[in-house]
Amino acid sequence: MKFERKDILGISELSVNEINLILETAESFLEISTREIKKVPTLRGKTVINLFFEASTRTRTSFEIAGKRLSADTINISASTSSVVKGETLIDTARNLEAMNPDVIVIRHSAAGAPHLLATLVKQSIINAGDGAHEHPTQALLDMMTIKEKKGKIAGLKIAIIGDITHSRVARSNIYGLTKMGAEVVLAGPSTMLPRDIEQMGVKAYTKLEDAIPDADVVMMLRIQLERQKQNIFPSLREYSQRYCLHSRNITLARKDAIVMHPGPINRGVEISPDIADDSSRSVILDQVNKGVAVRMALLYLLTGGNE
Amino acid sequence: MAENKNIKVVMDKEVIDRCLTRIAYEILEKNKGVGNLALVGIRTGGDYLAERLKKKIFDIEGEEVPLGVLDITLYRDDISISKKKPHLGKTKILFSLDDKKVVLVDDVLFTGRTIRAAMDALIDFGRPKMIQLAVLIDRGHRELPIRADFVGKNLPSSLWEAVTVSLVEKNGVDEVIIAEDN
C-alpha cells in the first residue's frame, strides 16, 4: 500500500489501512533506538520545524529525537521565544517559515483546527502535535502501537478511557482510532467532563469509574488538566481523586492482565495512584513514550520525500 | 509476468541448492572455518539464502554462525527522490559486529547500490573486521566499484531483461528466471 497524504491532521481522516501501515512502519523503526549509533541517513538534508504554541516535554522532545535519528535538521520554536510575543499572527508566522523551505512543520496550538489552517496555507507537510481539545493523532498512534505490542491485537479488546473526556484531545483521537480498529471503547468521568453526545462516536459513557473498567483489557487514564480547574468543572481535586483515581483496589475490577496507560504528565495521587503508575507488571506508561519516537519517525519517513 | 516474452528458467531447485552448498564450502575455505564468522542477509531474498547457508555451514562444521537480517531501505540513495515510499522491513542484528568477518548475502547483484547501502548500514552497527559478499546471481551492469566474493551463477543479461529469484520461503518455489521486461 502507498501512503499518499501530505499532512497528518487527525486520526478521524485516516483509514484502517493507513493506520496499519503507520504502525507497521513504526515497528521497523523501534530497532534504531536500540542501536549504539542511533541514526540513519534517510532524511539527510530535510528540515523539520517544531512549532509549539503550548507547553510540551514529551511530544516536542520525541519529535526532535525522531527527526534527528533520521538525520533531518530539526528546529524548535516555542511561542514564548518567537515573534508571537510581538503580535505576529499564526498565518504570518507560517508564511515566513514556509519561505525558509522546511519539509515538515509539526505544530501544537491551543486552537482546534490550527494545523488544518496551516495545511491549506503552506505547501509543506503539517503534522498535528495537538490542537486544542480536538486531536492529538501521534499520541493515539503510539497508544495503539503499545496496545498492539502488549495485547497482540486491538480488535475485540475492551478499552476504558477515564477522566476529563471533554477537554482531552488524546481521548478524542484514541476514540476515533480504537473504534476504527475494532475495539470496544468505554468512557468514564464526571458528567461535567463528558460531552453530551459522546456516545455518537460509537462508545459507551459512564459517570462511575467502577462501571467502565470491569473486564477491561486496557485502562487508559487521562491527565486532569489542573490549568482548567478554575473553570469550575469539578468541585475539588480531592473529590475527583476519591471517585476517579485508579488504585490497587479498583484496578482489580479490570482483567487480571489489564494494562494501564497514561499519556503523561501524570498527576500522582490525582488520577492515578503511585503504586499503579510504578507497577511495571501493569503500567506501560514508559513503553508509550518509547513507542512515541518510533511512531514519529514513521510519520516523518512516510510524509517526506520526492514530490518534486 | 504473463505479458513477458521469452521466459527462461535459468536455475531450478537442485541447481540453487548445489550452488549454495558450494558457496558454504567456499565461505569456510576462505575464512578458515567459522571463527568470528557472521552472516547477514539482505531483505527480502538474501535473508532466506543466508538462513540456508547457516544450515549448510552447520551441517559441515557442526557450529552455529550468528545470523542477522538487514533492511537497507533507510540507506538507499534514491530515498529522497523516489516518489513512493518503499515498505520498510525490520532489521534484526542481535549480536555485535565488532571484529566479525561478515558475509553479506543477497539474491541478485546488479548495480551494486543495494550493497553500498548495506555496507553503510553494517558500519553503523559496529566495526566488522571484514565484509564479504555472497550472491546467488551476478547479472552484471555495476554502477559502483563493487564485486562479489562468492557467486552462485554469473548471468550475463541485458538491461531490458528482468531476473527474478523465487524462493520457497516467500514464493513457494525455488527457481531463477530471466525474462524480457515488457
PDB file of C-alpha atoms in Angstrom, chain A residues 97-299:
ATOM      1  CA  LEU A  97       8.546  29.692   7.931  1.00  0.00           C
ATOM      2  CA  GLU A  98       7.404  28.464   4.526  1.00  0.00           C
ATOM      3  CA  ALA A  99       9.720  30.984   2.878  1.00  0.00           C
ATOM      4  CA  MET A 100      12.650  29.223   4.534  1.00  0.00           C
ATOM      5  CA  ASN A 101      11.738  25.952   2.793  1.00  0.00           C
ATOM      6  CA  PRO A 102      11.403  23.401   5.550  1.00  0.00           C
ATOM      7  CA  ASP A 103       9.987  19.982   4.613  1.00  0.00           C
ATOM      8  CA  VAL A 104       7.739  19.286   7.579  1.00  0.00           C
ATOM      9  CA  ILE A 105       6.129  21.589  10.119  1.00  0.00           C
ATOM     10  CA  VAL A 106       4.985  19.990  13.369  1.00  0.00           C
ATOM     11  CA  ILE A 107       2.529  22.215  15.161  1.00  0.00           C
ATOM     12  CA  ARG A 108       0.913  22.277  18.573  1.00  0.00           C
ATOM     13  CA  HIS A 109      -1.617  25.012  19.189  1.00  0.00           C
ATOM     14  CA  SER A 110      -4.317  25.726  21.731  1.00  0.00           C
ATOM     15  CA  ALA A 111      -6.843  26.424  18.969  1.00  0.00           C
ATOM     16  CA  ALA A 112      -8.581  23.448  17.411  1.00  0.00           C
ATOM     17  CA  GLY A 113      -8.067  23.486  13.666  1.00  0.00           C
ATOM     18  CA  ALA A 114      -4.830  25.496  13.668  1.00  0.00           C
ATOM     19  CA  PRO A 115      -2.874  22.685  11.914  1.00  0.00           C
ATOM     20  CA  HIS A 116      -5.675  22.350   9.342  1.00  0.00           C
ATOM     21  CA  LEU A 117      -5.481  26.068   8.606  1.00  0.00           C
ATOM     22  CA  LEU A 118      -1.720  25.806   8.144  1.00  0.00           C
ATOM     23  CA  ALA A 119      -2.092  22.791   5.876  1.00  0.00           C
ATOM     24  CA  THR A 120      -4.223  24.811   3.484  1.00  0.00           C
ATOM     25  CA  LEU A 121      -1.788  27.724   3.505  1.00  0.00           C
ATOM     26  CA  VAL A 122       1.635  26.179   3.061  1.00  0.00           C
ATOM     27  CA  LYS A 123       2.987  23.543   0.714  1.00  0.00           C
ATOM     28  CA  GLN A 124       4.952  21.732   3.415  1.00  0.00           C
ATOM     29  CA  SER A 125       3.672  18.651   5.240  1.00  0.00           C
ATOM     30  CA  ILE A 126       1.936  19.513   8.500  1.00  0.00           C
ATOM     31  CA  ILE A 127       1.797  17.159  11.473  1.00  0.00           C
ATOM     32  CA  ASN A 128      -0.681  17.936  14.211  1.00  0.00           C
ATOM     33  CA  ALA A 129       1.034  17.579  17.584  1.00  0.00           C
ATOM     34  CA  GLY A 130      -2.151  18.527  19.440  1.00  0.00           C
ATOM     35  CA  ASP A 131      -4.728  21.186  18.595  1.00  0.00           C
ATOM     36  CA  GLY A 132      -6.875  22.461  21.446  1.00  0.00           C
ATOM     37  CA  ALA A 133      -9.361  19.840  22.611  1.00  0.00           C
ATOM     38  CA  HIS A 134      -9.614  18.410  19.107  1.00  0.00           C
ATOM     39  CA  GLU A 135      -6.995  15.785  18.167  1.00  0.00           C
ATOM     40  CA  HIS A 136      -3.549  14.503  19.092  1.00  0.00           C
ATOM     41  CA  PRO A 137      -3.002  11.906  16.372  1.00  0.00           C
ATOM     42  CA  THR A 138       0.584  10.915  17.175  1.00  0.00           C
ATOM     43  CA  GLN A 139      -0.397  10.145  20.779  1.00  0.00           C
ATOM     44  CA  ALA A 140      -3.234   7.881  19.628  1.00  0.00           C
ATOM     45  CA  LEU A 141      -0.906   6.129  17.166  1.00  0.00           C
ATOM     46  CA  LEU A 142       1.701   5.433  19.842  1.00  0.00           C
ATOM     47  CA  ASP A 143      -1.071   4.266  22.180  1.00  0.00           C
ATOM     48  CA  MET A 144      -2.363   1.869  19.514  1.00  0.00           C
ATOM     49  CA  MET A 145       1.174   0.657  18.869  1.00  0.00           C
ATOM     50  CA  THR A 146       1.673  -0.019  22.595  1.00  0.00           C
ATOM     51  CA  ILE A 147      -1.653  -1.868  22.877  1.00  0.00           C
ATOM     52  CA  LYS A 148      -0.858  -3.916  19.770  1.00  0.00           C
ATOM     53  CA  GLU A 149       2.520  -4.903  21.172  1.00  0.00           C
ATOM     54  CA  LYS A 150       1.250  -5.765  24.654  1.00  0.00           C
ATOM     55  CA  LYS A 151      -2.006  -7.482  23.637  1.00  0.00           C
ATOM     56  CA  GLY A 152      -1.096  -8.737  20.167  1.00  0.00           C
ATOM     57  CA  LYS A 153      -4.161  -7.055  18.664  1.00  0.00           C
ATOM     58  CA  ILE A 154      -6.570  -4.169  19.043  1.00  0.00           C
ATOM     59  CA  ALA A 155      -9.796  -5.594  17.600  1.00  0.00           C
ATOM     60  CA  GLY A 156     -12.071  -7.149  20.194  1.00  0.00           C
ATOM     61  CA  LEU A 157     -10.366  -5.587  23.214  1.00  0.00           C
ATOM     62  CA  LYS A 158     -12.282  -3.633  25.828  1.00  0.00           C
ATOM     63  CA  ILE A 159     -10.594  -0.308  26.433  1.00  0.00           C
ATOM     64  CA  ALA A 160     -11.677   2.056  29.202  1.00  0.00           C
ATOM     65  CA  ILE A 161     -10.731   5.724  28.997  1.00  0.00           C
ATOM     66  CA  ILE A 162     -11.161   7.564  32.284  1.00  0.00           C
ATOM     67  CA  GLY A 163     -11.082  11.261  33.082  1.00  0.00           C
ATOM     68  CA  ASP A 164     -11.778  14.621  31.508  1.00  0.00           C
ATOM     69  CA  ILE A 165     -13.061  13.485  28.120  1.00  0.00           C
ATOM     70  CA  THR A 166     -14.398  16.913  27.147  1.00  0.00           C
ATOM     71  CA  HIS A 167     -11.045  18.644  27.173  1.00  0.00           C
ATOM     72  CA  SER A 168      -8.968  15.691  26.051  1.00  0.00           C
ATOM     73  CA  ARG A 169      -7.605  15.595  22.528  1.00  0.00           C
ATOM     74  CA  VAL A 170      -5.892  12.335  23.498  1.00  0.00           C
ATOM     75  CA  ALA A 171      -9.285  10.766  24.254  1.00  0.00           C
ATOM     76  CA  ARG A 172     -10.805  12.050  21.021  1.00  0.00           C
ATOM     77  CA  SER A 173      -8.004  10.742  18.812  1.00  0.00           C
ATOM     78  CA  ASN A 174      -7.997   7.429  20.636  1.00  0.00           C
ATOM     79  CA  ILE A 175     -11.762   7.031  20.329  1.00  0.00           C
ATOM     80  CA  TYR A 176     -11.517   7.587  16.558  1.00  0.00           C
ATOM     81  CA  GLY A 177      -8.594   5.210  16.226  1.00  0.00           C
ATOM     82  CA  LEU A 178      -9.573   2.409  18.590  1.00  0.00           C
ATOM     83  CA  THR A 179     -13.163   2.156  17.355  1.00  0.00           C
ATOM     84  CA  LYS A 180     -11.908   2.084  13.745  1.00  0.00           C
ATOM     85  CA  MET A 181      -9.567  -0.732  14.676  1.00  0.00           C
ATOM     86  CA  GLY A 182     -12.443  -2.724  16.142  1.00  0.00           C
ATOM     87  CA  ALA A 183     -12.027  -2.224  19.881  1.00  0.00           C
ATOM     88  CA  GLU A 184     -14.880  -1.675  22.334  1.00  0.00           C
ATOM     89  CA  VAL A 185     -14.317   1.713  23.940  1.00  0.00           C
ATOM     90  CA  VAL A 186     -15.968   2.754  27.196  1.00  0.00           C
ATOM     91  CA  LEU A 187     -15.534   6.083  28.932  1.00  0.00           C
ATOM     92  CA  ALA A 188     -15.975   7.300  32.473  1.00  0.00           C
ATOM     93  CA  GLY A 189     -15.756  10.744  34.003  1.00  0.00           C
ATOM     94  CA  PRO A 190     -17.799  13.309  35.887  1.00  0.00           C
ATOM     95  CA  SER A 191     -20.805  14.384  33.813  1.00  0.00           C
ATOM     96  CA  THR A 192     -19.275  17.869  33.501  1.00  0.00           C
ATOM     97  CA  MET A 193     -16.346  16.235  31.711  1.00  0.00           C
ATOM     98  CA  LEU A 194     -18.354  14.047  29.345  1.00  0.00           C
ATOM     99  CA  PRO A 195     -19.535  15.701  26.118  1.00  0.00           C
ATOM    100  CA  ARG A 196     -23.307  15.305  25.907  1.00  0.00           C
ATOM    101  CA  ASP A 197     -23.479  13.357  22.648  1.00  0.00           C
ATOM    102  CA  ILE A 198     -20.217  11.474  23.018  1.00  0.00           C
ATOM    103  CA  GLU A 199     -21.950   8.119  22.541  1.00  0.00           C
ATOM    104  CA  GLN A 200     -22.491   9.072  18.899  1.00  0.00           C
ATOM    105  CA  MET A 201     -18.798   8.330  18.443  1.00  0.00           C
ATOM    106  CA  GLY A 202     -19.596   4.666  18.977  1.00  0.00           C
ATOM    107  CA  VAL A 203     -18.640   4.420  22.639  1.00  0.00           C
ATOM    108  CA  LYS A 204     -20.414   3.860  25.963  1.00  0.00           C
ATOM    109  CA  ALA A 205     -20.091   6.527  28.616  1.00  0.00           C
ATOM    110  CA  TYR A 206     -20.492   6.203  32.383  1.00  0.00           C
ATOM    111  CA  THR A 207     -20.168   8.597  35.252  1.00  0.00           C
ATOM    112  CA  LYS A 208     -18.691   5.990  37.560  1.00  0.00           C
ATOM    113  CA  LEU A 209     -15.228   4.547  37.090  1.00  0.00           C
ATOM    114  CA  GLU A 210     -16.454   1.250  38.546  1.00  0.00           C
ATOM    115  CA  ASP A 211     -18.978   0.910  35.698  1.00  0.00           C
ATOM    116  CA  ALA A 212     -16.382   1.342  32.974  1.00  0.00           C
ATOM    117  CA  ILE A 213     -13.444  -0.812  33.968  1.00  0.00           C
ATOM    118  CA  PRO A 214     -14.957  -4.257  34.671  1.00  0.00           C
ATOM    119  CA  ASP A 215     -13.259  -6.792  32.355  1.00  0.00           C
ATOM    120  CA  ALA A 216     -11.270  -4.084  30.589  1.00  0.00           C
ATOM    121  CA  ASP A 217      -8.102  -5.217  28.788  1.00  0.00           C
ATOM    122  CA  VAL A 218      -6.727  -1.696  28.799  1.00  0.00           C
ATOM    123  CA  VAL A 219      -7.355   1.130  31.262  1.00  0.00           C
ATOM    124  CA  MET A 220      -6.284   4.500  29.917  1.00  0.00           C
ATOM    125  CA  MET A 221      -6.191   7.262  32.488  1.00  0.00           C
ATOM    126  CA  LEU A 222      -6.278  10.881  31.340  1.00  0.00           C
ATOM    127  CA  ARG A 223      -4.467  13.724  32.984  1.00  0.00           C
ATOM    128  CA  ILE A 224      -6.609  16.101  34.978  1.00  0.00           C
ATOM    129  CA  GLN A 225      -5.716  19.386  33.406  1.00  0.00           C
ATOM    130  CA  LEU A 226      -5.042  21.373  36.539  1.00  0.00           C
ATOM    131  CA  GLU A 227      -4.828  24.528  34.446  1.00  0.00           C
ATOM    132  CA  ARG A 228      -8.558  24.140  33.786  1.00  0.00           C
ATOM    133  CA  GLN A 229      -9.558  23.853  37.424  1.00  0.00           C
ATOM    134  CA  LYS A 230     -10.518  27.485  37.558  1.00  0.00           C
ATOM    135  CA  GLN A 231     -13.335  26.721  35.086  1.00  0.00           C
ATOM    136  CA  ASN A 232     -15.190  25.083  37.994  1.00  0.00           C
ATOM    137  CA  ILE A 233     -15.910  21.823  36.212  1.00  0.00           C
ATOM    138  CA  PHE A 234     -15.237  19.835  39.362  1.00  0.00           C
ATOM    139  CA  PRO A 235     -15.552  20.886  42.984  1.00  0.00           C
ATOM    140  CA  SER A 236     -12.155  19.836  44.263  1.00  0.00           C
ATOM    141  CA  LEU A 237      -9.179  17.703  43.338  1.00  0.00           C
ATOM    142  CA  ARG A 238      -9.761  15.632  46.423  1.00  0.00           C
ATOM    143  CA  GLU A 239     -13.294  14.807  45.463  1.00  0.00           C
ATOM    144  CA  TYR A 240     -12.192  13.960  41.928  1.00  0.00           C
ATOM    145  CA  SER A 241      -9.470  11.619  43.102  1.00  0.00           C
ATOM    146  CA  GLN A 242     -11.822   9.907  45.545  1.00  0.00           C
ATOM    147  CA  ARG A 243     -14.108   8.948  42.674  1.00  0.00           C
ATOM    148  CA  TYR A 244     -11.838   8.631  39.654  1.00  0.00           C
ATOM    149  CA  CYS A 245      -8.348   7.779  40.824  1.00  0.00           C
ATOM    150  CA  LEU A 246      -7.115   4.394  39.669  1.00  0.00           C
ATOM    151  CA  HIS A 247      -5.629   2.493  42.598  1.00  0.00           C
ATOM    152  CA  SER A 248      -4.786  -1.025  43.693  1.00  0.00           C
ATOM    153  CA  ARG A 249      -8.394  -1.733  44.793  1.00  0.00           C
ATOM    154  CA  ASN A 250     -10.494  -0.643  41.824  1.00  0.00           C
ATOM    155  CA  ILE A 251      -7.984  -1.990  39.287  1.00  0.00           C
ATOM    156  CA  THR A 252      -8.995  -5.499  40.398  1.00  0.00           C
ATOM    157  CA  LEU A 253     -12.287  -4.956  38.531  1.00  0.00           C
ATOM    158  CA  ALA A 254     -10.373  -4.962  35.251  1.00  0.00           C
ATOM    159  CA  ARG A 255      -8.992  -8.129  33.730  1.00  0.00           C
ATOM    160  CA  LYS A 256      -6.117  -9.693  35.604  1.00  0.00           C
ATOM    161  CA  ASP A 257      -3.765  -8.999  32.709  1.00  0.00           C
ATOM    162  CA  ALA A 258      -5.073  -5.491  32.042  1.00  0.00           C
ATOM    163  CA  ILE A 259      -2.503  -2.866  31.195  1.00  0.00           C
ATOM    164  CA  VAL A 260      -2.612   0.703  32.490  1.00  0.00           C
ATOM    165  CA  MET A 261      -1.832   3.621  30.193  1.00  0.00           C
ATOM    166  CA  HIS A 262      -1.447   7.358  30.664  1.00  0.00           C
ATOM    167  CA  PRO A 263      -0.408   9.974  28.107  1.00  0.00           C
ATOM    168  CA  GLY A 264       1.549  11.902  30.732  1.00  0.00           C
ATOM    169  CA  PRO A 265       2.403  14.025  32.519  1.00  0.00           C
ATOM    170  CA  ILE A 266       0.861  12.119  35.411  1.00  0.00           C
ATOM    171  CA  ASN A 267      -0.589  13.783  38.490  1.00  0.00           C
ATOM    172  CA  ARG A 268       0.359  11.243  41.110  1.00  0.00           C
ATOM    173  CA  GLY A 269      -2.466  10.638  43.545  1.00  0.00           C
ATOM    174  CA  VAL A 270      -4.989  12.604  41.455  1.00  0.00           C
ATOM    175  CA  GLU A 271      -5.942  10.339  38.543  1.00  0.00           C
ATOM    176  CA  ILE A 272      -3.521   7.515  39.221  1.00  0.00           C
ATOM    177  CA  SER A 273      -2.026   6.270  42.456  1.00  0.00           C
ATOM    178  CA  PRO A 274       1.765   5.960  42.587  1.00  0.00           C
ATOM    179  CA  ASP A 275       1.678   2.199  43.235  1.00  0.00           C
ATOM    180  CA  ILE A 276      -0.260   1.663  39.992  1.00  0.00           C
ATOM    181  CA  ALA A 277       1.823   4.105  37.955  1.00  0.00           C
ATOM    182  CA  ASP A 278       5.025   2.406  39.096  1.00  0.00           C
ATOM    183  CA  ASP A 279       3.782  -1.193  38.861  1.00  0.00           C
ATOM    184  CA  SER A 280       5.819  -2.470  35.958  1.00  0.00           C
ATOM    185  CA  SER A 281       3.640  -5.567  35.571  1.00  0.00           C
ATOM    186  CA  ARG A 282       0.700  -3.359  34.582  1.00  0.00           C
ATOM    187  CA  SER A 283       1.830   0.159  33.825  1.00  0.00           C
ATOM    188  CA  VAL A 284       3.062   0.689  30.260  1.00  0.00           C
ATOM    189  CA  ILE A 285       3.422   4.455  30.604  1.00  0.00           C
ATOM    190  CA  LEU A 286       7.116   4.475  29.744  1.00  0.00           C
ATOM    191  CA  ASP A 287       6.579   1.981  26.891  1.00  0.00           C
ATOM    192  CA  GLN A 288       4.218   4.555  25.436  1.00  0.00           C
ATOM    193  CA  VAL A 289       6.951   7.194  25.497  1.00  0.00           C
ATOM    194  CA  ASN A 290       9.370   4.738  23.893  1.00  0.00           C
ATOM    195  CA  LYS A 291       6.938   3.963  21.072  1.00  0.00           C
ATOM    196  CA  GLY A 292       6.339   7.679  20.550  1.00  0.00           C
ATOM    197  CA  VAL A 293       9.751   8.170  18.964  1.00  0.00           C
ATOM    198  CA  ALA A 294       9.207   5.258  16.553  1.00  0.00           C
ATOM    199  CA  VAL A 295       5.729   6.456  15.539  1.00  0.00           C
ATOM    200  CA  ARG A 296       7.031   9.953  14.833  1.00  0.00           C
ATOM    201  CA  MET A 297       9.975   8.571  12.861  1.00  0.00           C
ATOM    202  CA  ALA A 298       7.484   6.566  10.799  1.00  0.00           C
ATOM    203  CA  LEU A 299       5.378   9.652  10.056  1.00  0.00           C
TER     204      LEU A 299
END
